[in-house]
Backbone as numpy.savetxt, mean C-alpha at the origin, in Angstrom:
# Nx Ny Nz CAx CAy CAz Cx Cy Cz
-1.49 -12.84 -5.06 -2.34 -11.64 -5.06 -1.46 -10.40 -5.06
-1.86 -9.38 -5.81 -1.01 -8.20 -5.99 -1.76 -6.92 -5.64
-0.97 -5.87 -5.39 -1.56 -4.57 -5.06 -0.69 -3.45 -5.59
-1.32 -2.31 -5.81 -0.62 -1.05 -6.10 -1.03 -0.06 -5.01
-0.13 0.85 -4.69 -0.39 1.87 -3.68 -0.19 3.24 -4.30
-1.19 4.10 -4.16 -1.10 5.48 -4.63 -1.36 6.41 -3.46
-0.39 7.24 -3.13 -0.57 8.25 -2.08 -0.65 9.61 -2.75
-1.64 10.39 -2.34 -1.95 11.66 -3.01 -1.67 12.83 -2.09
-1.00 13.86 -2.64 -0.79 15.07 -1.85 0.38 15.89 -2.34
0.17 17.19 -2.50 1.28 18.07 -2.87 2.41 18.00 -1.86
2.03 17.84 -0.58 3.03 17.81 0.47 3.93 16.59 0.40
3.44 15.51 -0.25 4.24 14.30 -0.38 5.26 14.42 -1.50
4.81 14.90 -2.66 5.73 14.99 -3.79 6.74 16.12 -3.63
6.42 17.10 -2.80 7.37 18.19 -2.55 8.39 17.84 -1.48
8.10 16.76 -0.72 8.98 16.37 0.37 8.69 17.09 1.68
7.65 17.91 1.71 7.31 18.61 2.94 6.83 17.64 4.03
6.20 16.54 3.62 5.72 15.53 4.54 6.29 14.18 4.17
6.83 13.46 5.15 7.36 12.13 4.89 6.22 11.17 4.58
6.42 10.35 3.56 5.37 9.45 3.10 5.37 8.15 3.91
4.92 8.24 5.15 4.88 7.04 5.99 3.74 6.11 5.62
2.67 6.65 5.03 1.54 5.80 4.65 1.95 4.70 3.68
2.78 5.05 2.71 3.15 4.09 1.68 3.91 2.91 2.26
4.91 3.18 3.09 5.71 2.09 3.65 4.88 1.25 4.62
4.01 1.91 5.41 3.16 1.15 6.33 2.22 0.22 5.57
1.58 0.73 4.54 0.67 -0.08 3.75 1.38 -1.25 3.08
2.58 -1.01 2.55 3.32 -2.09 1.89 3.63 -3.21 2.88
4.04 -2.85 4.08 4.34 -3.87 5.09 3.09 -4.64 5.50
1.98 -3.91 5.71 0.75 -4.57 6.13 0.20 -5.50 5.04
0.26 -5.04 3.81 -0.23 -5.87 2.71 0.59 -7.14 2.57
1.90 -7.01 2.73 2.75 -8.19 2.62 2.41 -9.21 3.70
2.15 -8.74 4.92 1.76 -9.65 5.99 0.45 -10.36 5.68
-0.38 -9.73 4.85 -1.65 -10.33 4.45 -1.50 -11.23 3.23
-0.27 -11.37 2.73 -0.02 -12.21 1.57 -0.18 -11.52 0.24
-0.23 -10.19 0.26 -0.44 -9.41 -0.96 0.88 -8.72 -1.34
1.36 -9.01 -2.54 2.63 -8.45 -3.00 2.39 -7.11 -3.69
3.09 -6.09 -3.25 2.96 -4.76 -3.84 3.82 -4.69 -5.10
3.19 -4.34 -6.23 3.91 -4.29 -7.50 4.36 -2.89 -7.87
3.67 -1.88 -7.33 4.08 -0.50 -7.62 3.60 0.39 -6.48
4.43 1.38 -6.17 4.13 2.34 -5.11 4.44 3.72 -5.68
3.45 4.63 -5.64 3.63 5.93 -6.29 2.96 7.04 -5.50
3.43 8.26 -5.74 2.80 9.46 -5.17 2.53 10.44 -6.30
1.41 11.13 -6.22 1.08 12.16 -7.20 0.57 13.38 -6.46
0.66 14.57 -7.07 0.13 15.77 -6.43 -1.39 15.80 -6.49
-1.96 16.81 -5.87 -3.42 16.98 -5.86 -3.88 17.53 -7.20
-3.76 16.72 -8.24 -4.16 17.08 -9.59 -5.01 15.95 -10.15
-6.23 16.26 -10.51 -7.19 15.24 -10.92 -6.66 14.39 -12.08
-6.06 15.02 -13.07 -5.61 14.27 -14.24 -4.56 13.22 -13.87
-3.62 13.60 -13.02 -2.58 12.65 -12.62 -3.18 11.50 -11.81
-4.17 11.81 -10.99 -4.80 10.78 -10.17 -5.57 9.80 -11.05
-6.46 10.30 -11.91 -7.28 9.36 -12.67 -6.48 8.63 -13.74
-5.42 9.22 -14.25 -4.57 8.50 -15.20 -3.90 7.31 -14.52
-3.39 7.51 -13.32 -2.75 6.41 -12.60 -3.76 5.32 -12.30
-4.94 5.70 -11.81 -5.96 4.71 -11.45 -6.39 3.91 -12.67
-6.63 4.57 -13.78 -7.05 3.86 -14.99 -5.96 2.91 -15.49
-4.71 3.31 -15.37 -3.61 2.48 -15.87 -3.32 1.29 -14.96
-3.32 1.53 -13.64 -2.83 0.50 -12.72 -3.91 -0.40 -12.14
-5.14 0.07 -11.99 -6.15 -0.78 -11.34 -6.41 -2.08 -12.10
-6.38 -2.11 -13.44 -6.60 -3.39 -14.12 -5.45 -4.36 -13.96
-4.31 -3.89 -13.51 -3.12 -4.74 -13.43 -2.96 -5.46 -12.10
-3.78 -5.11 -11.12 -3.60 -5.66 -9.77 -4.93 -6.14 -9.20
-4.83 -6.88 -8.11 -6.04 -7.31 -7.42 -6.63 -6.17 -6.59
-5.75 -5.39 -5.94 -6.19 -4.27 -5.11 -5.36 -3.02 -5.45
-6.05 -1.90 -5.59 -5.38 -0.61 -5.67 -5.77 0.16 -4.41
-4.77 0.55 -3.62 -5.01 1.28 -2.38 -4.63 2.74 -2.61
-5.57 3.64 -2.39 -5.36 5.08 -2.59 -5.53 5.77 -1.24
-4.62 6.68 -0.91 -4.78 7.44 0.33 -4.66 8.94 0.04
-5.45 9.73 0.80 -5.33 11.19 0.73 -6.42 11.86 -0.08
-6.65 13.13 0.23 -7.55 13.96 -0.54 -9.02 13.76 -0.27
-9.38 13.33 0.95 -10.79 13.10 1.27 -11.40 14.17 2.15
-10.65 15.20 2.51 -11.17 16.27 3.37 -12.06 17.22 2.60
-12.18 18.42 3.13 -13.09 19.38 2.52 -12.44 20.64 2.00
-11.10 20.66 1.92 -10.40 21.84 1.42 -10.27 21.76 -0.11
-9.95 22.87 -0.78 -9.92 22.88 -2.24 -8.99 21.84 -2.88
-7.94 21.44 -2.16 -7.00 20.47 -2.75 -7.44 19.03 -2.52
-8.57 18.82 -1.86 -9.07 17.46 -1.62 -10.00 17.07 -2.76
-9.42 16.45 -3.78 -10.17 16.18 -5.01 -10.20 14.69 -5.37
-9.90 13.85 -4.41 -9.82 12.41 -4.72 -11.16 11.84 -5.14
-12.25 12.21 -4.47 -13.56 11.69 -4.87 -13.86 12.06 -6.32
-13.60 13.33 -6.66 -13.87 13.78 -8.03 -13.00 13.03 -9.05
-11.72 12.85 -8.71 -10.81 12.18 -9.64 -11.18 10.71 -9.84
-11.61 10.05 -8.77 -12.02 8.64 -8.89 -13.32 8.52 -9.68
-14.21 9.50 -9.56 -15.44 9.49 -10.34 -15.11 9.56 -11.84
-14.11 10.36 -12.18 -13.68 10.45 -13.58 -13.04 9.14 -14.02
-12.17 8.59 -13.16 -11.43 7.38 -13.52 -12.37 6.23 -13.85
-13.45 6.09 -13.09 -14.36 4.97 -13.30 -15.62 5.37 -14.06
-15.62 6.60 -14.57 -16.78 7.10 -15.31 -18.06 6.85 -14.51
-17.98 7.22 -13.23 -19.10 7.01 -12.30 -19.41 8.34 -11.62
-20.41 9.05 -12.06 -20.72 10.37 -11.49 -20.89 10.31 -9.98
-20.47 11.37 -9.30 -20.65 11.44 -7.86 -22.14 11.52 -7.52
-22.54 10.71 -6.57 -23.92 10.66 -6.13 -23.96 10.68 -4.60
-24.79 11.54 -4.04 -24.89 11.58 -2.58 -25.59 10.33 -2.08
-24.97 9.70 -1.08 -25.60 8.56 -0.41 -26.42 9.11 0.75
-27.75 9.10 0.64 -28.59 9.82 1.60 -28.35 9.46 3.06
-28.28 8.16 3.35 -28.11 7.77 4.75 -26.75 8.18 5.30
-25.73 8.18 4.43 -24.40 8.61 4.85 -24.40 10.12 5.09
-25.04 10.86 4.20 -25.12 12.32 4.37 -25.83 12.69 5.66
-26.93 12.00 5.96 -27.68 12.30 7.19 -26.85 11.98 8.43
-26.11 10.89 8.37 -25.24 10.53 9.50 -24.18 11.60 9.72
-23.59 12.09 8.63 -22.56 13.12 8.74 -23.14 14.43 9.27
-24.34 14.79 8.82 -24.99 16.01 9.32 -25.25 15.90 10.84
-25.66 14.71 11.26 -25.96 14.51 12.68 -24.69 14.56 13.54
-23.60 14.10 12.98 -22.35 14.06 13.75 -21.64 15.40 13.77
-21.82 16.20 12.73 -21.11 17.48 12.63 -22.12 18.62 12.61
-22.71 18.85 13.77 -23.79 19.84 13.87 -23.29 21.27 13.71
-22.00 21.52 13.93 -21.46 22.86 13.77 -21.50 23.34 12.34
-21.30 22.44 11.39 -21.35 22.78 9.96 -21.81 21.55 9.20
-23.07 21.19 9.32 -23.56 19.92 8.76 -23.43 19.81 7.26
-23.64 20.91 6.53 -23.58 20.82 5.06 -22.15 20.63 4.57
-21.19 21.19 5.31 -19.78 20.98 4.97 -19.46 19.49 5.05
-19.89 18.83 6.13 -19.62 17.41 6.30 -20.41 16.55 5.32
-21.61 16.97 4.98 -22.46 16.17 4.09 -21.85 16.02 2.71
-20.97 16.94 2.31 -20.33 16.83 1.00 -19.49 15.57 0.88
-19.03 15.05 2.03 -18.21 13.84 2.01 -19.01 12.61 1.57
-20.33 12.74 1.55 -21.18 11.61 1.17 -21.40 11.53 -0.34
-20.82 12.47 -1.10 -20.96 12.44 -2.56 -19.86 11.56 -3.15
-20.16 10.30 -3.30 -19.17 9.31 -3.74 -19.43 8.89 -5.18
-18.41 8.38 -5.86 -18.63 7.86 -7.21 -19.73 6.80 -7.21
-20.58 6.86 -8.18 -21.71 5.93 -8.26 -21.21 4.49 -8.24
-21.83 3.67 -7.42 -21.41 2.27 -7.29 -20.42 2.03 -6.18
-20.03 3.09 -5.46 -19.08 2.95 -4.36 -19.75 2.36 -3.12
-18.95 1.70 -2.31 -19.37 1.29 -0.98 -18.63 2.13 0.05
-19.33 2.86 0.93 -18.64 3.68 1.92 -17.86 2.81 2.90
-16.73 3.33 3.38 -15.92 2.67 4.39 -15.93 3.51 5.65
-16.18 2.87 6.77 -16.26 3.57 8.06 -14.91 4.15 8.44
-14.92 5.38 8.92 -13.71 6.03 9.43 -13.79 6.03 10.95
-13.12 5.09 11.63 -13.28 4.96 13.08 -12.74 6.15 13.87
-11.80 6.90 13.29 -11.15 7.98 14.02 -11.38 9.36 13.45
-12.21 9.47 12.41 -12.38 10.78 11.79 -13.75 10.95 11.19
-13.88 11.96 10.34 -15.17 12.28 9.77 -15.36 11.75 8.37
-14.48 12.14 7.44 -14.67 11.78 6.04 -14.59 10.27 5.85
-15.63 9.66 5.27 -15.58 8.22 5.04 -14.65 7.88 3.88
-14.12 6.69 3.88 -13.44 6.17 2.70 -14.48 5.50 1.82
-14.00 4.87 0.76 -14.92 4.12 -0.09 -14.14 3.13 -0.94
-14.86 2.12 -1.41 -14.27 1.15 -2.34 -15.15 1.13 -3.57
-14.50 1.16 -4.74 -15.20 1.06 -6.01 -14.42 0.08 -6.88
-15.09 -0.95 -7.31 -14.45 -2.08 -8.00 -13.31 -2.60 -7.13
-12.06 -2.58 -7.63 -10.95 -3.11 -6.83 -10.13 -2.01 -6.17
-10.66 -0.80 -6.12 -9.92 0.35 -5.62 -10.46 0.81 -4.27
-9.56 0.82 -3.29 -9.89 1.20 -1.92 -9.32 2.57 -1.64
-10.18 3.50 -1.23 -9.76 4.89 -1.02 -9.84 5.19 0.48
-8.69 5.55 1.06 -8.55 5.75 2.50 -8.10 7.17 2.79
-8.29 7.65 4.02 -7.84 9.00 4.37 -6.32 9.11 4.30
-5.84 10.35 4.21 -4.40 10.58 4.19 -3.79 10.70 5.57
-4.57 11.12 6.56 -4.06 11.23 7.92 -3.68 9.83 8.41
-2.41 9.61 8.78 -1.96 8.25 9.08 -2.79 7.51 10.11
-3.18 8.17 11.20 -3.96 7.47 12.22 -5.30 6.99 11.68
-5.96 7.82 10.88 -7.25 7.44 10.30 -7.06 6.36 9.24
-6.02 6.50 8.44 -5.76 5.51 7.39 -5.53 4.13 7.99
-4.70 4.06 9.03 -4.38 2.76 9.65 -5.62 2.13 10.27
-6.42 2.93 10.97 -7.62 2.40 11.61 -8.60 1.87 10.58
-8.78 2.59 9.47 -9.70 2.15 8.44 -9.18 0.90 7.75
-7.90 0.87 7.42 -7.32 -0.30 6.77 -7.52 -1.54 7.63
-7.20 -1.44 8.90 -7.30 -2.60 9.78 -8.74 -3.08 9.91
-9.70 -2.18 9.77 -11.10 -2.54 9.86 -11.52 -3.45 8.71
-10.86 -3.30 7.56 -11.25 -4.06 6.36 -10.15 -5.00 5.88
-9.13 -5.21 6.69 -7.96 -5.98 6.25 -8.31 -7.39 5.80
-9.28 -8.02 6.45 -9.62 -9.40 6.07 -10.16 -9.48 4.65
-10.75 -8.41 4.15 -11.26 -8.41 2.78 -10.14 -8.31 1.76
-8.97 -7.85 2.20 -7.84 -7.66 1.31 -6.88 -8.84 1.31
-6.99 -9.70 2.33 -5.99 -10.74 2.55 -6.02 -11.82 1.47
-4.84 -12.35 1.18 -4.72 -13.50 0.28 -4.88 -14.79 1.08
-4.93 -15.90 0.38 -5.11 -17.19 1.05 -3.89 -17.56 1.89
-2.69 -17.14 1.42 -1.47 -17.50 2.14 -0.65 -16.25 2.43
-0.12 -16.12 3.63 0.73 -14.97 3.93 2.08 -15.11 3.24
2.78 -14.02 3.13 4.13 -14.03 2.58 5.12 -14.16 3.73
5.87 -15.26 3.73 6.86 -15.49 4.78 8.17 -14.80 4.46
8.94 -14.52 5.49 10.22 -13.80 5.33 11.31 -14.48 6.13
12.48 -14.57 5.53 13.71 -15.02 6.20 14.76 -13.96 5.95
15.45 -13.53 7.01 16.48 -12.50 6.82 17.66 -12.77 7.74
18.84 -12.38 7.27 20.06 -12.54 8.06 21.10 -11.52 7.58
21.92 -11.04 8.53 22.99 -10.09 8.20 24.35 -10.79 8.18
25.17 -10.37 7.23 26.51 -10.93 7.09 27.52 -9.80 6.99
28.66 -9.96 7.66 29.74 -8.99 7.56 30.60 -9.36 6.35
30.14 -8.90 5.20 30.80 -9.24 3.94 30.38 -8.23 2.89
30.82 -8.47 1.65 30.43 -7.63 0.51 29.52 -8.43 -0.42
28.67 -7.72 -1.15 27.76 -8.39 -2.07 28.50 -9.20 -3.12
29.61 -8.70 -3.58 30.36 -9.40 -4.64 30.79 -10.79 -4.20
31.02 -10.98 -2.92 31.49 -12.27 -2.41 30.34 -13.29 -2.38
29.15 -12.85 -2.03 28.03 -13.78 -1.89 27.12 -13.82 -3.10
27.41 -13.02 -4.12 26.55 -12.95 -5.31 26.32 -14.31 -5.97
27.35 -15.19 -6.11 27.09 -16.49 -6.75 26.03 -17.31 -6.03
26.04 -17.29 -4.70 25.03 -18.05 -3.94 23.64 -17.45 -4.14
23.55 -16.12 -4.16 22.26 -15.46 -4.37 21.70 -15.79 -5.76
22.59 -15.79 -6.75 22.16 -16.11 -8.12 21.65 -17.55 -8.21
22.34 -18.46 -7.54 21.92 -19.86 -7.55 20.54 -20.02 -6.90
20.33 -19.36 -5.77 19.04 -19.44 -5.09 17.92 -18.86 -5.95
18.21 -17.78 -6.65 17.21 -17.15 -7.51 16.78 -18.09 -8.63
17.76 -18.79 -9.22 17.46 -19.73 -10.31 16.74 -20.97 -9.80
17.14 -21.46 -8.65 16.63 -22.74 -8.15 15.23 -22.63 -7.58
14.94 -21.49 -6.93 13.62 -21.30 -6.31 12.97 -20.05 -6.89
12.39 -20.14 -8.09 11.82 -18.95 -8.75 10.65 -18.34 -7.99
10.01 -19.09 -7.10 8.89 -18.54 -6.34 9.34 -17.82 -5.07
10.65 -17.74 -4.88 11.21 -17.04 -3.72 11.92 -15.78 -4.20
11.57 -14.65 -3.63 12.25 -13.40 -3.95 13.51 -13.30 -3.11
14.63 -13.08 -3.78 15.93 -13.00 -3.11 16.43 -11.56 -3.19
16.66 -10.95 -2.03 17.14 -9.57 -1.99 18.39 -9.46 -1.16
19.27 -8.54 -1.54 20.47 -8.26 -0.74 20.64 -6.76 -0.64
20.92 -6.28 0.59 20.93 -4.85 0.87 22.21 -4.48 1.61
23.17 -3.90 0.88 24.47 -3.61 1.50 24.45 -2.34 2.33
25.33 -2.28 3.30 25.55 -1.08 4.10 27.00 -1.10 4.57
27.46 0.06 5.04 28.84 0.16 5.51 28.83 0.70 6.93
29.27 -0.16 7.86 29.31 0.17 9.27 30.74 0.54 9.68
30.90 0.99 10.92 32.23 1.31 11.43 33.13 0.08 11.43
32.51 -1.09 11.57 33.28 -2.33 11.60 33.55 -2.90 10.21
32.97 -2.29 9.18 33.20 -2.76 7.82 31.89 -2.98 7.08
31.97 -3.56 5.89 30.76 -3.76 5.07 29.85 -4.84 5.65
28.53 -4.64 5.45 27.53 -5.63 5.84 26.52 -5.78 4.71
25.94 -6.97 4.64 24.86 -7.22 3.69 23.72 -7.92 4.43
22.52 -7.36 4.30 21.34 -8.05 4.82 20.72 -8.82 3.66
20.57 -10.12 3.85 19.98 -10.99 2.84 18.54 -11.30 3.27
17.60 -11.11 2.36 16.18 -11.29 2.67 15.53 -12.19 1.62
14.86 -13.22 2.08 14.09 -14.10 1.21 12.61 -13.94 1.56
11.75 -13.94 0.53 10.31 -13.82 0.76 9.57 -14.73 -0.20
8.51 -15.36 0.31 7.69 -16.20 -0.55 6.39 -16.58 0.16
5.34 -16.76 -0.63 4.08 -17.29 -0.10 4.09 -18.81 -0.11
5.11 -19.40 -0.73 5.28 -20.86 -0.75 6.14 -21.24 0.44
5.51 -21.75 1.49 6.22 -22.03 2.74 7.34 -23.04 2.56
7.09 -24.08 1.79 8.12 -25.11 1.60 9.29 -24.59 0.79
9.00 -23.83 -0.26 10.07 -23.26 -1.08 10.94 -22.31 -0.25
10.29 -21.51 0.59 11.04 -20.59 1.44 11.93 -21.35 2.42
11.41 -22.43 2.99 12.20 -23.24 3.93 13.38 -23.88 3.23
13.16 -24.44 2.04 14.25 -25.09 1.30 15.31 -24.07 0.89
14.87 -22.93 0.37 15.82 -21.92 -0.09 16.62 -21.34 1.06
15.97 -21.04 2.17 16.67 -20.43 3.30 17.65 -21.41 3.93
17.29 -22.69 3.99 18.20 -23.70 4.55 19.46 -23.81 3.70
19.25 -23.91 2.39 20.41 -24.01 1.50 21.25 -22.74 1.53
20.60 -21.60 1.47 21.33 -20.34 1.38 22.08 -20.04 2.67
21.49 -20.35 3.81 22.17 -20.11 5.08 23.49 -20.86 5.14
23.49 -22.11 4.71 24.73 -22.90 4.71 25.73 -22.36 3.70
25.22 -22.01 2.51 26.11 -21.48 1.47 26.77 -20.18 1.89
25.99 -19.30 2.50 26.52 -18.00 2.90 27.46 -18.11 4.10
27.19 -19.04 5.00 28.11 -19.27 6.13 29.48 -19.66 5.63
29.50 -20.37 4.50 30.78 -20.81 3.94 31.48 -19.71 3.15
30.68 -18.77 2.62 31.26 -17.71 1.78 31.61 -16.46 2.55
30.76 -16.08 3.50 30.90 -14.80 4.19 32.11 -14.77 5.12
């Protein structure tokens, strides 16, 4: 099972705000057995949003979108998703009434959040006001990290694959060039196992973290057993 992640916001592409949502979502999806194939950020521009959604949603099982659900002028995610799916925004009456009842200080401001692309299913926001929504395979969540995490966890079981992705990792005080032959052999022998190596340079010298990942439990066990022995001999 695969996923794409799109985080929306001028503050993200400018670097003014660190994009913690993307890395958190990628880790959570992997634990659910869903492999992330692409992770991207775009500014608050409708054309860039709907172009990405139209291009990437058919390629994955789940497209996760965060940001742009508030009520300020740069919050245009609902409008952009309506264009992407050619589904005009339609107010969901019961959702609008609930929002009016909850936000008595400015009920009509909050009621605008109920105008979702036609065919959407609203998603409960446990920690905030603006609801998320899902349309076809695209899940739209708030940009505020606390709200995004709470909403994701509420619906995580609907996103999960049949098998989780297992991980094996180990650090070696060596260089990639020394262990590359073993990594190449593991990659060829176990094609269902992703083999990664991540070098760094410490005060004590070079280090490489080797990481194996797979939803095939037996393949991961076989590959990690072989590779651990091979790397112990090389490193």
